[in-house]
Short mmCIF file of C-alpha atoms in Angstrom, two decimals:
data_model
loop_
_atom_site.label_atom_id
_atom_site.label_comp_id
_atom_site.label_asym_id
_atom_site.label_seq_id
_atom_site.Cartn_x
_atom_site.Cartn_y
_atom_site.Cartn_z
CA UNK M 256 141.24 93.96 128.37
CA UNK M 257 138.58 95.26 129.97
CA UNK M 258 140.48 99.22 129.12
CA UNK M 259 140.41 98.17 125.98
CA UNK M 260 136.75 96.67 125.56
CA UNK M 261 135.14 99.72 126.66
CA UNK M 262 137.13 101.78 125.06
CA UNK M 263 135.94 100.35 121.64
CA UNK M 264 131.97 100.83 123.17
CA UNK M 265 133.08 104.47 123.82
CA UNK M 266 133.64 104.52 120.28
CA UNK M 267 131.20 102.74 118.29
CA UNK M 268 128.75 104.71 120.59
CA UNK M 269 130.60 108.10 119.99
CA UNK M 270 130.02 107.13 115.94
CA UNK M 271 126.22 106.50 115.96
CA UNK M 272 126.04 109.51 117.66
CA UNK M 273 127.80 111.05 115.10
CA UNK M 274 126.18 109.74 112.65
CA UNK M 275 122.79 110.07 113.61
CA UNK M 276 123.61 113.91 113.72
CA UNK M 277 124.73 113.44 110.72
CA UNK M 278 121.45 112.08 109.81
CA UNK M 279 118.82 114.41 111.35
CA UNK M 280 121.02 117.81 109.55
CA UNK M 281 121.64 115.85 106.05
CA UNK M 282 117.45 114.70 106.70
CA UNK M 283 116.66 118.21 107.56
CA UNK M 284 118.04 120.44 105.01
CA UNK M 285 115.99 117.93 102.27
CA UNK M 286 112.18 117.62 104.45
CA UNK M 287 112.08 121.23 104.81
CA UNK M 288 111.27 121.60 100.97
CA UNK M 289 108.91 118.90 100.73
CA UNK M 290 105.98 121.08 102.10
CA UNK M 291 107.42 123.88 99.42
CA UNK M 292 108.15 121.71 96.80
CA UNK M 293 104.19 121.05 95.64
CA UNK M 294 104.00 125.34 95.01
CA UNK M 295 106.87 125.51 93.57
CA UNK M 296 105.82 123.59 91.13
CA UNK M 297 102.54 124.29 90.61
CA UNK M 298 103.55 128.24 90.09
CA UNK M 299 105.77 127.44 87.86
CA UNK M 300 103.50 124.69 85.52
CA UNK M 301 100.61 125.78 85.74
CA UNK M 302 100.25 128.95 87.48
CA UNK M 303 97.07 130.15 89.28
CA UNK M 304 95.90 126.32 88.87
CA UNK M 305 95.12 124.35 91.80
CA UNK M 306 95.00 120.69 89.76
CA UNK M 307 98.43 120.81 87.18
CA UNK M 308 98.60 117.29 84.89
CA UNK M 309 101.83 118.56 84.00
CA UNK M 310 103.31 119.45 87.35
CA UNK M 311 102.00 115.51 88.14
CA UNK M 312 103.81 113.34 85.25
CA UNK M 313 107.05 115.59 85.54
CA UNK M 314 107.51 114.29 89.44
CA UNK M 315 106.53 110.52 87.84
CA UNK M 316 108.85 111.05 85.21
CA UNK M 317 111.70 112.24 87.56
CA UNK M 318 111.28 109.57 89.95
CA UNK M 319 110.91 106.77 87.13
CA UNK M 320 114.09 108.43 85.79
CA UNK M 321 116.47 108.14 89.69
CA UNK M 322 114.80 105.11 90.43
CA UNK M 323 116.25 103.98 86.89
CA UNK M 324 119.87 104.87 88.43
CA UNK M 325 119.42 104.11 91.54
CA UNK M 326 118.79 100.72 91.32
CA UNK M 327 122.04 100.35 89.61
CA UNK M 328 123.43 102.64 91.68
CA UNK M 329 122.78 101.78 95.33
CA UNK M 330 124.55 97.41 95.24
CA UNK M 331 127.46 99.65 93.64
CA UNK M 332 126.96 102.37 96.73
CA UNK M 333 127.46 99.86 99.42
CA UNK M 334 129.10 97.39 98.03
CA UNK M 335 132.35 100.20 97.35
CA UNK M 336 131.24 101.05 100.73
CA UNK M 337 131.98 97.26 101.90
CA UNK M 338 135.69 97.74 100.48
CA UNK M 339 136.84 101.45 101.22
CA UNK M 340 134.78 102.58 103.71
CA UNK M 341 130.67 104.41 104.17
CA UNK M 342 132.38 107.91 105.01
CA UNK M 343 134.12 107.33 102.36
CA UNK M 344 130.53 106.83 100.02
CA UNK M 345 129.08 109.22 102.15
CA UNK M 346 130.74 112.12 101.47
CA UNK M 347 129.68 111.98 97.47
CA UNK M 348 125.98 111.11 97.93
CA UNK M 349 125.40 114.59 100.55
CA UNK M 350 128.09 116.83 98.33
CA UNK M 351 125.69 116.80 95.42
CA UNK M 352 122.34 117.11 96.86
CA UNK M 353 122.64 120.25 97.98
CA UNK M 354 122.97 121.67 94.01
CA UNK M 355 119.31 121.69 93.06
CA UNK M 356 118.62 123.42 96.83
CA UNK M 357 121.10 126.12 95.84
CA UNK M 358 119.69 127.07 92.43
CA UNK M 359 115.72 127.19 93.84
CA UNK M 360 117.66 129.00 96.63
CA UNK M 361 118.72 132.05 94.02
CA UNK M 362 115.50 131.41 91.88
CA UNK M 363 112.14 130.17 91.76
CA UNK M 364 111.03 131.17 88.38
CA UNK M 365 110.73 128.69 85.21
CA UNK M 366 113.82 129.14 84.09
CA UNK M 367 115.79 128.16 87.17
CA UNK M 368 113.10 125.50 88.00
CA UNK M 369 113.96 123.61 85.64
CA UNK M 370 118.07 123.59 85.38
CA UNK M 371 116.41 122.59 89.87
CA UNK M 372 114.61 119.45 87.76
CA UNK M 373 117.26 118.09 85.29
CA UNK M 374 120.13 118.61 87.89
CA UNK M 375 117.86 117.08 90.57
CA UNK M 376 117.17 114.15 88.26
CA UNK M 377 120.19 113.31 87.41
CA UNK M 378 121.24 113.42 91.20
CA UNK M 379 118.78 112.12 92.93
CA UNK M 380 119.72 108.44 90.57
CA UNK M 381 122.99 108.46 92.83
CA UNK M 382 122.23 109.75 95.73
CA UNK M 383 118.73 108.46 96.71
CA UNK M 384 118.63 107.11 98.95
CA UNK M 385 121.92 106.00 99.45
CA UNK M 386 122.54 107.79 102.60
CA UNK M 387 120.19 105.85 104.13
CA UNK M 388 121.22 102.74 102.33
CA UNK M 389 125.46 103.24 103.92
CA UNK M 390 123.55 104.52 107.56
CA UNK M 391 122.22 100.98 107.97
CA UNK M 392 125.21 99.56 107.29
CA UNK M 393 126.99 102.00 109.05
CA UNK M 394 124.48 101.18 111.91
CA UNK M 395 124.23 96.98 111.07
CA UNK M 396 128.46 97.04 111.88
CA UNK M 397 128.42 99.08 115.54
CA UNK M 398 125.80 97.16 116.85
CA UNK M 399 124.96 93.28 118.15
CA UNK M 400 122.32 91.46 116.28
CA UNK M 401 120.88 91.53 119.67
CA UNK M 402 120.13 95.17 119.69
CA UNK M 403 119.68 96.09 116.16
CA UNK M 404 116.08 96.42 115.46
CA UNK M 405 115.83 99.26 118.23
CA UNK M 406 119.26 101.02 117.37
CA UNK M 407 116.93 100.82 113.50
CA UNK M 408 113.65 102.12 115.35
CA UNK M 409 116.71 105.44 116.68
CA UNK M 410 117.85 105.68 113.12
CA UNK M 411 114.47 106.09 112.02
CA UNK M 412 113.04 108.06 114.77
CA UNK M 413 116.03 110.29 114.24
CA UNK M 414 114.85 111.07 110.82
CA UNK M 415 111.57 111.60 112.07
CA UNK M 416 112.45 113.98 114.40
CA UNK M 417 114.08 116.39 111.19
CA UNK M 418 110.64 115.50 109.09
CA UNK M 419 109.44 117.27 112.19
CA UNK M 420 112.11 119.91 112.45
CA UNK M 421 112.50 120.15 108.88
CA UNK M 422 108.60 121.52 108.04
CA UNK M 423 108.48 123.21 111.46
CA UNK M 424 111.30 125.52 110.67
CA UNK M 425 109.60 125.98 106.70
CA UNK M 426 105.17 126.16 108.95
CA UNK M 427 107.27 129.45 109.84
CA UNK M 428 109.89 130.94 107.68
CA UNK M 429 108.42 133.81 106.38
CA UNK M 430 108.96 133.29 103.67
CA UNK M 431 109.34 129.76 100.00
CA UNK M 432 113.29 131.92 98.93
CA UNK M 433 113.25 131.41 102.78
CA UNK M 434 112.75 128.24 102.66
CA UNK M 435 115.01 127.67 100.10
CA UNK M 436 118.64 129.10 101.62
CA UNK M 437 118.15 127.81 105.25
CA UNK M 438 117.63 124.23 103.11
CA UNK M 439 121.24 124.82 101.05
CA UNK M 440 122.44 126.24 103.92
CA UNK M 441 122.24 122.46 105.87
CA UNK M 442 123.32 120.46 103.77
CA UNK M 443 125.94 122.15 103.66
CA UNK M 444 126.56 122.23 106.75
CA UNK M 445 125.70 117.83 107.38
CA UNK M 446 128.76 117.23 104.12
CA UNK M 447 130.99 119.73 106.88
CA UNK M 448 129.64 118.03 109.88
CA UNK M 449 130.20 114.38 108.09
CA UNK M 450 133.57 115.00 107.27
CA UNK M 451 135.35 116.61 110.40
CA UNK M 452 133.45 114.24 113.30
CA UNK M 453 131.85 110.57 111.76
CA UNK M 454 134.83 108.15 112.89
CA UNK M 455 135.35 105.58 109.90
CA UNK M 456 133.28 102.53 111.13
CA UNK M 457 134.52 100.07 112.54
CA UNK M 458 133.33 97.23 110.34
CA UNK M 459 137.81 96.78 108.79
CA UNK M 460 137.18 94.84 111.99
CA UNK M 461 134.23 92.58 111.61
CA UNK M 462 135.76 91.97 108.68
CA UNK M 463 139.28 91.10 109.89
CA UNK M 464 137.71 88.56 111.89
CA UNK M 465 135.28 86.73 109.33
CA UNK M 466 138.33 87.25 106.64
CA UNK M 467 140.59 84.85 109.48
CA UNK M 468 138.16 82.46 109.34
CA UNK M 469 139.33 81.15 105.77
CA UNK M 470 142.83 80.47 105.16
CA UNK M 471 143.39 81.35 101.36
CA UNK M 472 142.81 84.60 102.68
CA UNK M 473 144.54 85.16 105.36
CA UNK M 474 148.11 85.57 104.50
CA UNK M 475 145.88 88.31 101.90
CA UNK M 476 143.94 90.03 104.51
CA UNK M 477 147.51 90.44 106.58
CA UNK M 478 149.72 92.07 103.91
CA UNK M 479 147.16 94.17 102.88
CA UNK M 480 146.56 95.28 106.24
CA UNK M 481 150.01 95.69 107.35
CA UNK M 482 151.45 97.27 103.06
CA UNK M 483 148.70 99.50 102.84
CA UNK M 484 145.98 99.93 106.17
CA UNK M 485 143.58 99.00 103.18
CA UNK M 486 140.10 96.47 103.01
CA UNK M 487 140.15 93.72 100.97
CA UNK M 488 139.48 94.49 98.14
CA UNK M 489 136.62 92.67 95.86
CA UNK M 490 134.60 93.80 92.66
CA UNK M 491 131.94 95.66 91.97
CA UNK M 492 128.31 93.59 91.70
CA UNK M 493 127.35 92.30 89.10
CA UNK M 494 123.97 91.27 88.88
CA UNK M 495 124.53 88.39 89.09
CA UNK M 496 125.35 88.79 92.71
CA UNK M 497 122.38 90.45 93.31
CA UNK M 498 120.88 88.05 92.51
CA UNK M 499 122.97 85.03 93.95
CA UNK M 500 122.20 87.03 97.30
CA UNK M 501 118.75 87.22 97.04
CA UNK M 502 119.18 83.37 96.42
CA UNK M 503 121.70 83.07 99.76
CA UNK M 504 118.48 83.41 101.67
CA UNK M 505 114.56 82.41 101.37
CA UNK M 506 113.71 85.23 104.04
CA UNK M 507 115.88 87.31 102.82
CA UNK M 508 114.10 86.59 99.39
CA UNK M 509 111.07 86.65 101.64
CA UNK M 510 111.84 90.52 103.33
CA UNK M 511 112.82 91.09 99.71
CA UNK M 512 109.49 90.72 97.68
CA UNK M 513 107.90 93.25 100.29
CA UNK M 514 110.05 95.65 100.19
CA UNK M 515 109.50 95.46 96.68
CA UNK M 516 105.37 96.21 98.20
CA UNK M 517 105.36 97.91 100.40
CA UNK M 518 107.94 100.74 98.44
CA UNK M 519 105.72 100.47 95.58
CA UNK M 520 102.25 102.06 97.53
CA UNK M 521 104.33 104.15 100.31
CA UNK M 522 106.11 105.82 96.88
CA UNK M 523 102.35 106.05 95.39
CA UNK M 524 101.24 107.35 98.38
CA UNK M 525 103.61 110.04 98.69
CA UNK M 526 103.55 110.38 94.61
CA UNK M 527 99.38 111.31 94.47
CA UNK M 528 99.34 113.15 98.57
CA UNK M 529 99.80 116.33 97.79
CA UNK M 530 98.49 116.79 94.40
CA UNK M 531 95.54 114.64 95.58
CA UNK M 532 94.95 117.51 99.06
CA UNK M 533 95.76 120.39 96.99
CA UNK M 534 92.44 119.77 94.44
CA UNK M 535 90.19 118.59 96.37
CA UNK M 536 90.48 120.17 99.78
CA UNK M 537 92.55 123.09 98.66
CA UNK M 538 96.18 122.55 101.04
CA UNK M 539 99.32 125.25 100.70
CA UNK M 540 102.48 125.59 101.88
CA UNK M 541 101.76 125.89 105.80
CA UNK M 542 99.13 122.85 105.69
CA UNK M 543 101.20 120.53 104.34
CA UNK M 544 103.79 121.12 106.79
CA UNK M 545 101.19 121.21 109.60
CA UNK M 546 100.10 116.94 107.62
CA UNK M 547 103.82 116.80 107.88
CA UNK M 548 104.67 117.42 111.65
CA UNK M 549 101.69 115.13 112.84
CA UNK M 550 103.70 112.13 110.58
CA UNK M 551 106.27 113.04 112.34
CA UNK M 552 105.67 113.28 115.78
CA UNK M 553 103.50 109.79 115.99
CA UNK M 554 107.44 108.60 113.25
CA UNK M 555 108.83 109.80 116.33
CA UNK M 556 107.01 108.00 119.29
CA UNK M 557 106.76 104.23 117.51
CA UNK M 558 110.29 104.50 116.55
CA UNK M 559 111.91 106.35 120.15
CA UNK M 560 110.20 105.61 122.59
CA UNK M 561 107.13 101.95 121.04
CA UNK M 562 109.97 100.19 118.91
CA UNK M 563 112.26 99.85 121.30
CA UNK M 564 109.66 97.81 123.70
CA UNK M 565 108.38 95.61 121.24
CA UNK M 566 111.35 94.85 120.73
CA UNK M 567 112.36 93.58 123.63
CA UNK M 568 109.37 91.05 123.26
CA UNK M 569 107.88 91.25 119.84
CA UNK M 570 110.44 88.99 117.21
CA UNK M 571 110.31 91.85 113.79
CA UNK M 572 108.55 89.63 111.74
CA UNK M 573 105.56 89.98 114.21
CA UNK M 574 106.66 93.94 114.73
CA UNK M 575 107.29 94.01 110.65
CA UNK M 576 103.77 92.98 110.02
CA UNK M 577 101.88 95.30 112.19
CA UNK M 578 103.99 98.61 110.54
CA UNK M 579 102.43 96.70 107.08
CA UNK M 580 98.17 96.52 108.09
CA UNK M 581 98.47 99.38 109.32
CA UNK M 582 100.70 101.39 106.58
CA UNK M 583 97.71 100.08 104.00
CA UNK M 584 94.94 101.56 106.24
CA UNK M 585 96.67 105.05 106.96
CA UNK M 586 96.51 104.98 102.77
CA UNK M 587 92.84 104.36 102.55
CA UNK M 588 91.61 106.26 105.57
CA UNK M 589 93.61 109.12 102.66
CA UNK M 590 92.46 107.84 99.42
CA UNK M 591 88.16 107.47 101.44
CA UNK M 592 88.02 111.20 103.20
CA UNK M 593 85.43 113.34 103.11
CA UNK M 594 86.95 116.15 105.37
CA UNK M 595 89.71 117.59 105.70
CA UNK M 596 90.52 116.90 109.40
CA UNK M 597 90.22 113.20 108.10
CA UNK M 598 93.39 113.93 106.66
CA UNK M 599 95.20 115.06 110.23
CA UNK M 600 93.63 111.81 111.29
CA UNK M 601 94.96 109.00 109.15
CA UNK M 602 98.39 110.32 109.53
CA UNK M 603 98.20 109.29 113.19
CA UNK M 604 97.99 106.32 112.42
CA UNK M 605 101.52 107.04 111.12
CA UNK M 606 102.83 105.64 115.01
CA UNK M 607 102.42 101.76 113.93
CA UNK M 608 103.73 102.09 110.77
CA UNK M 609 106.37 103.25 110.58
CA UNK M 610 107.09 99.92 111.77
CA UNK M 611 107.62 97.96 108.83
CA UNK M 612 110.83 99.90 107.46
CA UNK M 613 113.49 99.31 110.77
CA UNK M 614 111.98 96.41 110.89
CA UNK M 615 113.14 95.42 108.08
CA UNK M 616 116.39 95.90 107.35
CA UNK M 617 116.54 94.41 110.75
CA UNK M 618 116.04 90.75 109.73
CA UNK M 619 117.46 91.71 105.94
CA UNK M 620 121.75 92.85 108.16
CA UNK M 621 120.79 88.95 109.93
CA UNK M 622 120.41 86.98 107.07
CA UNK M 623 124.30 88.47 105.50
CA UNK M 624 127.81 87.61 107.04
CA UNK M 625 129.72 90.38 108.49
CA UNK M 626 131.38 92.07 105.30
CA UNK M 627 128.36 92.15 103.02
CA UNK M 628 126.46 94.18 104.54
CA UNK M 629 126.55 97.08 102.11
CA UNK M 630 125.85 94.04 99.69
CA UNK M 631 122.34 93.41 101.58
CA UNK M 632 121.47 96.68 102.13
CA UNK M 633 122.57 99.19 98.71
CA UNK M 634 120.20 95.25 96.86
CA UNK M 635 117.23 95.78 99.47
CA UNK M 636 117.80 99.67 98.58
CA UNK M 637 118.11 98.17 95.16
CA UNK M 638 114.67 97.19 95.17
CA UNK M 639 113.03 99.88 96.78
CA UNK M 640 114.12 102.10 93.71
CA UNK M 641 112.78 99.38 91.16
CA UNK M 642 109.80 100.19 92.47
CA UNK M 643 109.80 104.07 92.55
CA UNK M 644 110.44 103.30 87.97
CA UNK M 645 106.83 101.29 88.55
CA UNK M 646 104.92 103.19 91.42
CA UNK M 647 104.90 106.67 88.65
CA UNK M 648 103.82 103.81 85.38
CA UNK M 649 101.35 103.34 87.85
CA UNK M 650 100.31 106.43 90.18
CA UNK M 651 101.03 109.21 87.67
CA UNK M 652 98.53 108.65 84.92
CA UNK M 653 95.59 107.40 87.69
CA UNK M 654 95.87 110.39 89.88
CA UNK M 655 96.42 112.47 86.73
CA UNK M 656 93.37 110.74 85.42
CA UNK M 657 90.02 111.66 89.40
CA UNK M 658 91.58 114.51 89.10
CA UNK M 659 90.29 115.98 85.70
CA UNK M 660 86.94 115.70 84.65
CA UNK M 661 87.43 113.37 82.39
CA UNK M 662 87.47 110.29 85.39
CA UNK M 663 86.20 107.24 84.35
CA UNK M 664 84.19 107.31 87.69
CA UNK M 665 84.10 110.40 90.59
CA UNK M 666 86.60 108.80 93.66
CA UNK M 667 89.69 111.65 93.00
CA UNK M 668 91.21 109.40 95.81
CA UNK M 669 90.95 105.95 93.03
CA UNK M 670 95.29 105.63 93.09
CA UNK M 671 95.67 106.26 97.17
CA UNK M 672 92.89 103.10 97.32
CA UNK M 673 95.36 101.32 94.43
CA UNK M 674 98.64 101.81 96.98
CA UNK M 675 96.78 100.52 99.59
CA UNK M 676 96.31 97.14 98.22
CA UNK M 677 100.03 96.97 97.05
CA UNK M 678 101.09 97.46 100.83
CA UNK M 679 98.52 94.96 102.32
CA UNK M 680 100.23 92.19 99.25
CA UNK M 681 103.16 93.44 101.32
CA UNK M 682 101.68 92.53 104.01
CA UNK M 683 100.04 89.17 102.91
CA UNK M 684 103.98 87.83 102.24
CA UNK M 685 106.20 89.55 105.37
CA UNK M 686 103.15 87.07 107.13
CA UNK M 687 104.63 84.29 106.01
CA UNK M 688 107.64 84.85 106.81
CA UNK M 689 109.52 82.52 108.98
CA UNK M 690 113.30 84.56 109.94
CA UNK M 691 116.00 81.62 111.32
CA UNK M 692 116.67 83.16 114.64
CA UNK M 693 120.00 84.38 115.73
CA UNK M 694 122.80 83.63 118.66
CA UNK M 695 122.75 86.90 119.69
CA UNK M 696 126.31 86.39 121.62
CA UNK M 697 128.53 87.73 119.05
CA UNK M 698 128.67 90.09 116.67
CA UNK M 699 130.64 89.90 114.09
CA UNK M 700 129.73 85.45 113.88
CA UNK M 701 126.76 86.64 112.51
CA UNK M 702 126.27 83.42 110.47
CA UNK M 703 125.49 81.73 113.03
CA UNK M 704 121.52 80.02 112.61
CA UNK M 705 119.23 78.06 114.83
CA UNK M 706 116.28 76.93 112.92
CA UNK M 707 113.00 77.64 114.41
#
């Protein structure tokens, strides 16, 4: 018995290790292009200029279209991963994400940029957020309740590591062309690595354990297990299913509200920040990379060191509130920056701001059973995608207006103040969350809740 338990722990540890490596390599490829894409867009659309409303509006339109696709696809992908496995569902988005990078690796001319823009928009409707969603579900499958906040923090820390190394690589690569060439190659490597080394999630045991509790499902499960070794089939989620999931727990509903408004603010920040810095402080690829490296290092320290320590003594709801209030301050400082050093100083607040994401995912994972982890994470990711539809409708016009000569008053960072306000709404909601205590003794019996 002891040998079996040790073997299972080894498999789980190995699986998480390969998952973390997959996430690192995949994100490394995608983060490499972030500092360079603003310069590529500006050069293709408004050559020789530091302010380009067309680039801002196109970025906003891409974000909105991506959000509409993700709003439909994320719950579907999450639910399908509950049926067919996390590894199978990871393959498609990782492959599709590689294709737009190949176009810009070949050429950054205007026609190729528009081809990239169209393909990136289409693939992002399926891929945006799906790897992160499935990674969170994979972790939830393989980590006991008491360790999930730490595990989600480590997963986010891995993403921060890839963010730092990706931007560091961009900083020292000799040309924009080489950035996209290396990124495309690394993205292909991430797919090959995942297919070869990542084992399927141990969710099979969770599904069997949960299903055996239901007498009506017992014979069906055993028959399917013996004949074709597949998990019990569940239909694809409808809008009614997602609404039912949101209404199943008041804590889940509160977490969903926090997810929406925090994503709304963060997307407002990301859609405006680079254009704001380009127009006001004349940042280029290298300075964007420097800023992102600072953000990433702060995230690594936070999620690999601070969060595992805090998770032992502070509940996730408190950690979530701390992350959100510091995120609000972090965005506000960007909006009122009067010198470039203020921008870099504001970036250091990421050391506490990044607490929000892993804490929220941990809270969500504890509100559903082991057979619904993919559906729950997909639902939250879908809400974040809905925020990405709303965000460009608000922030793209504001950014373009206040960076132009036609602004009603001089405040280039006004759209960032609005983004900070959205995060403040999320913070206010977060302090109202009173999640029930969960029995930490069982990895699979996750519906054993004790009211505080």
